[in-house]
């Protein structure tokens, strides 16, 4: 079982590289109304020893408020070629206008910073298709104010491997530490 856990973390570390299957994953949160919300985000940080994963987002996005209200999140990863799915439950911590956010924001290439310099908050209604672009870009200071690094402390990994010889599923928990094989 420890081999499964190590392989799961290795897959996550590999997902830091653009173009790999785990680089983009689905983040699920709970809305203010208590319903589910899911969207794609990019994996920006993996620390197997601290058991944390991280991604960047905008303080004006819906997920920022959702995580603020309910930090319990699910992260869904799927690698079709490896026939591997990871469903990860954890608790998210928002780094906004702190030293962690500043350090993370500083290393975003110019190409990626424009997202945080948009004048329109994500999700607001526009008068036309190109309405957001017409407003132009805000300053670098504004980008820093919008930037958020989200660190997720992993509480549990549900590992599913589809094999021709029989599917395999395991649950690796960290609170308390426990590893179990499950019926797939
Ligand atoms: C491939 C891909 C990668 C994305 N990466 C991110 C990301 O890293 N962070 C982010 O906040 N949104 C990212 N998005 C946009 C989100 O999926 C989502 O549309 C947006 O953040 C608004 O989500 P919300 O209203 O649920 O907060 C990405 C979308 C795609 C399709």
XYZ file of C-alpha atoms and ligand atoms in Angstrom:
215
model
C 0.000 0.000 0.000
C 2.877 2.416 0.738
C 3.879 1.912 -2.908
C 0.421 3.096 -3.999
C 0.691 6.177 -1.807
C 4.189 6.994 -3.102
C 3.053 6.505 -6.709
C 0.058 8.780 -6.146
C 2.299 11.580 -4.869
C 4.784 10.972 -7.705
C 1.918 11.420 -10.192
C 0.943 14.674 -8.512
C 4.517 15.981 -8.599
C 4.689 15.059 -12.302
C 1.493 17.089 -12.788
C 3.371 20.311 -12.100
C 4.714 20.108 -15.649
C 2.559 21.687 -18.369
C 1.131 19.167 -20.792
C 0.891 16.343 -18.272
C -2.430 14.749 -17.365
C -2.581 16.027 -13.801
C -1.546 19.604 -14.655
C -5.182 20.684 -14.913
C -7.616 19.251 -12.392
C -11.173 19.753 -11.197
C -11.676 21.683 -7.979
C -15.000 21.166 -6.225
C -16.294 23.566 -3.587
C -19.567 24.213 -1.778
C -21.611 27.259 -2.784
C -23.270 29.663 -0.351
C -26.563 27.914 -1.138
C -25.018 24.579 -0.140
C -24.762 23.162 -3.663
C -21.707 21.823 -5.480
C -19.489 23.961 -7.725
C -16.715 22.555 -9.920
C -14.172 24.059 -12.278
C -10.762 23.413 -13.823
C -7.653 24.899 -12.217
C -3.921 24.425 -12.775
C -1.709 22.561 -10.324
C 1.007 24.970 -9.129
C 2.476 23.334 -6.052
C 2.907 19.829 -4.629
C 4.690 19.097 -1.359
C 4.523 15.358 -0.564
C 6.194 15.733 2.838
C 3.814 18.502 3.961
C 0.964 16.755 2.072
C -0.145 19.974 0.431
C -1.222 20.925 -3.076
C -1.549 24.467 -4.391
C -3.161 26.502 -7.140
C -3.562 30.169 -8.063
C -6.813 32.060 -8.332
C -8.451 35.492 -8.281
C -9.859 37.009 -5.091
C -12.849 38.214 -7.132
C -13.792 34.705 -8.306
C -16.682 32.713 -6.897
C -14.414 30.012 -5.508
C -12.596 32.524 -3.275
C -15.771 33.307 -1.335
C -16.843 29.676 -1.353
C -13.561 28.497 0.165
C -13.713 31.331 2.681
C -17.087 30.075 3.870
C -16.325 26.332 3.578
C -12.644 25.355 3.292
C -13.335 21.650 2.751
C -12.703 20.898 -0.936
C -12.362 17.976 -3.322
C -9.700 17.841 -6.043
C -10.266 15.457 -8.948
C -7.396 14.242 -11.136
C -7.673 11.873 -14.122
C -4.926 10.445 -16.304
C -6.584 8.503 -19.157
C -3.291 7.047 -20.436
C -2.307 5.795 -16.987
C -5.942 4.800 -16.325
C -5.655 6.507 -12.983
C -8.110 8.665 -11.028
C -7.291 10.461 -7.767
C -10.046 12.035 -5.689
C -8.485 14.116 -2.991
C -10.287 15.585 -0.008
C -8.657 18.372 1.908
C -8.884 21.720 3.619
C -8.000 24.824 1.654
C -6.195 27.861 3.022
C -6.418 31.182 1.197
C -3.214 33.211 0.915
C -4.307 36.700 -0.070
C -2.150 39.789 0.386
C 0.298 37.912 2.625
C 3.956 36.924 2.209
C 3.083 33.582 0.568
C 0.828 35.263 -2.000
C 3.464 37.922 -2.715
C 6.157 35.295 -3.334
C 3.876 33.232 -5.592
C 2.617 36.256 -7.497
C 6.167 37.451 -8.136
C 7.101 34.314 -10.093
C 4.119 34.384 -12.485
C 5.345 35.203 -15.983
C 3.972 38.383 -17.600
C 1.804 36.228 -19.880
C -0.024 34.827 -16.854
C -0.352 38.069 -14.918
C -2.859 39.684 -17.273
C -5.590 37.494 -15.765
C -5.206 39.307 -12.464
C -5.003 42.695 -14.167
C -8.440 42.410 -15.751
C -10.740 45.275 -14.775
C -13.773 42.982 -14.789
C -14.161 40.496 -11.982
C -14.566 36.886 -13.190
C -18.232 36.071 -13.748
C -19.700 39.575 -14.036
C -22.140 40.166 -16.879
C -20.854 42.031 -19.939
C -22.776 44.260 -22.347
C -21.012 42.545 -25.275
C -18.704 39.625 -26.046
C -15.563 41.794 -25.942
C -16.750 44.022 -23.103
C -14.023 42.884 -20.712
C -11.164 43.506 -23.163
C -12.423 47.045 -23.911
C -11.841 48.081 -20.309
C -8.115 47.360 -20.674
C -5.735 46.210 -17.985
C -5.313 47.431 -14.418
C -1.952 48.078 -12.761
C 0.526 45.564 -11.372
C -0.551 46.678 -7.898
C -4.110 45.688 -8.727
C -2.866 42.314 -9.985
C -1.170 41.671 -6.640
C -4.360 42.641 -4.814
C -6.384 40.162 -6.870
C -3.913 37.296 -6.738
C -4.568 34.404 -4.349
C -2.520 31.285 -3.715
C -4.631 28.446 -2.354
C -2.875 25.741 -0.370
C -4.814 22.539 0.201
C -3.878 20.295 3.116
C -4.629 16.752 1.941
C -6.746 14.724 4.350
C -7.530 11.751 2.137
C -6.684 10.278 -1.275
C -9.079 7.928 -3.053
C -6.930 6.098 -5.629
C -8.564 4.185 -8.513
C -6.560 2.255 -11.104
C -8.345 0.641 -14.021
C -6.573 -2.586 -14.949
C -7.492 -5.257 -17.494
C -6.806 -7.833 -14.815
C -9.221 -6.146 -12.388
C -9.686 -2.597 -11.173
C -7.977 -1.579 -7.938
C -9.073 1.043 -5.446
C -7.509 2.271 -2.234
C -8.171 4.978 0.327
C -5.190 6.658 1.952
C -6.158 8.776 4.932
C -3.997 11.142 6.921
C -6.386 12.107 9.745
C -5.771 9.606 11.258
C -3.195 7.881 9.049
C -4.809 4.781 7.540
C -4.605 2.928 4.245
C -7.283 0.502 3.072
C -8.067 -1.424 -0.091
C -11.635 -0.788 -1.259
C -13.946 -2.524 -3.686
C -13.621 -0.547 -6.902
C -7.507 24.666 -18.625
C -8.048 25.649 -17.614
C -7.244 26.068 -16.592
C -7.726 26.972 -15.647
N -6.908 27.333 -14.610
C -7.395 28.137 -13.643
C -6.614 28.411 -12.482
O -5.487 27.938 -12.309
N -7.159 29.228 -11.551
C -8.407 29.769 -11.687
O -8.839 30.481 -10.790
N -9.168 29.514 -12.761
C -8.706 28.706 -13.735
N -9.473 28.405 -14.844
C -10.808 29.037 -14.954
C -11.796 28.308 -14.043
O -12.080 27.013 -14.551
C -13.096 29.083 -13.833
O -13.757 29.251 -15.056
C -12.867 30.452 -13.201
O -11.797 30.417 -12.256
C -14.115 30.942 -12.486
O -14.469 29.969 -11.541
P -15.414 30.252 -10.286
O -16.430 31.278 -10.738
O -16.030 28.928 -9.998
O -14.567 30.759 -9.166
C -9.033 27.493 -15.774
C -9.847 27.056 -16.812
C -9.356 26.148 -17.726
C -10.269 25.677 -18.831
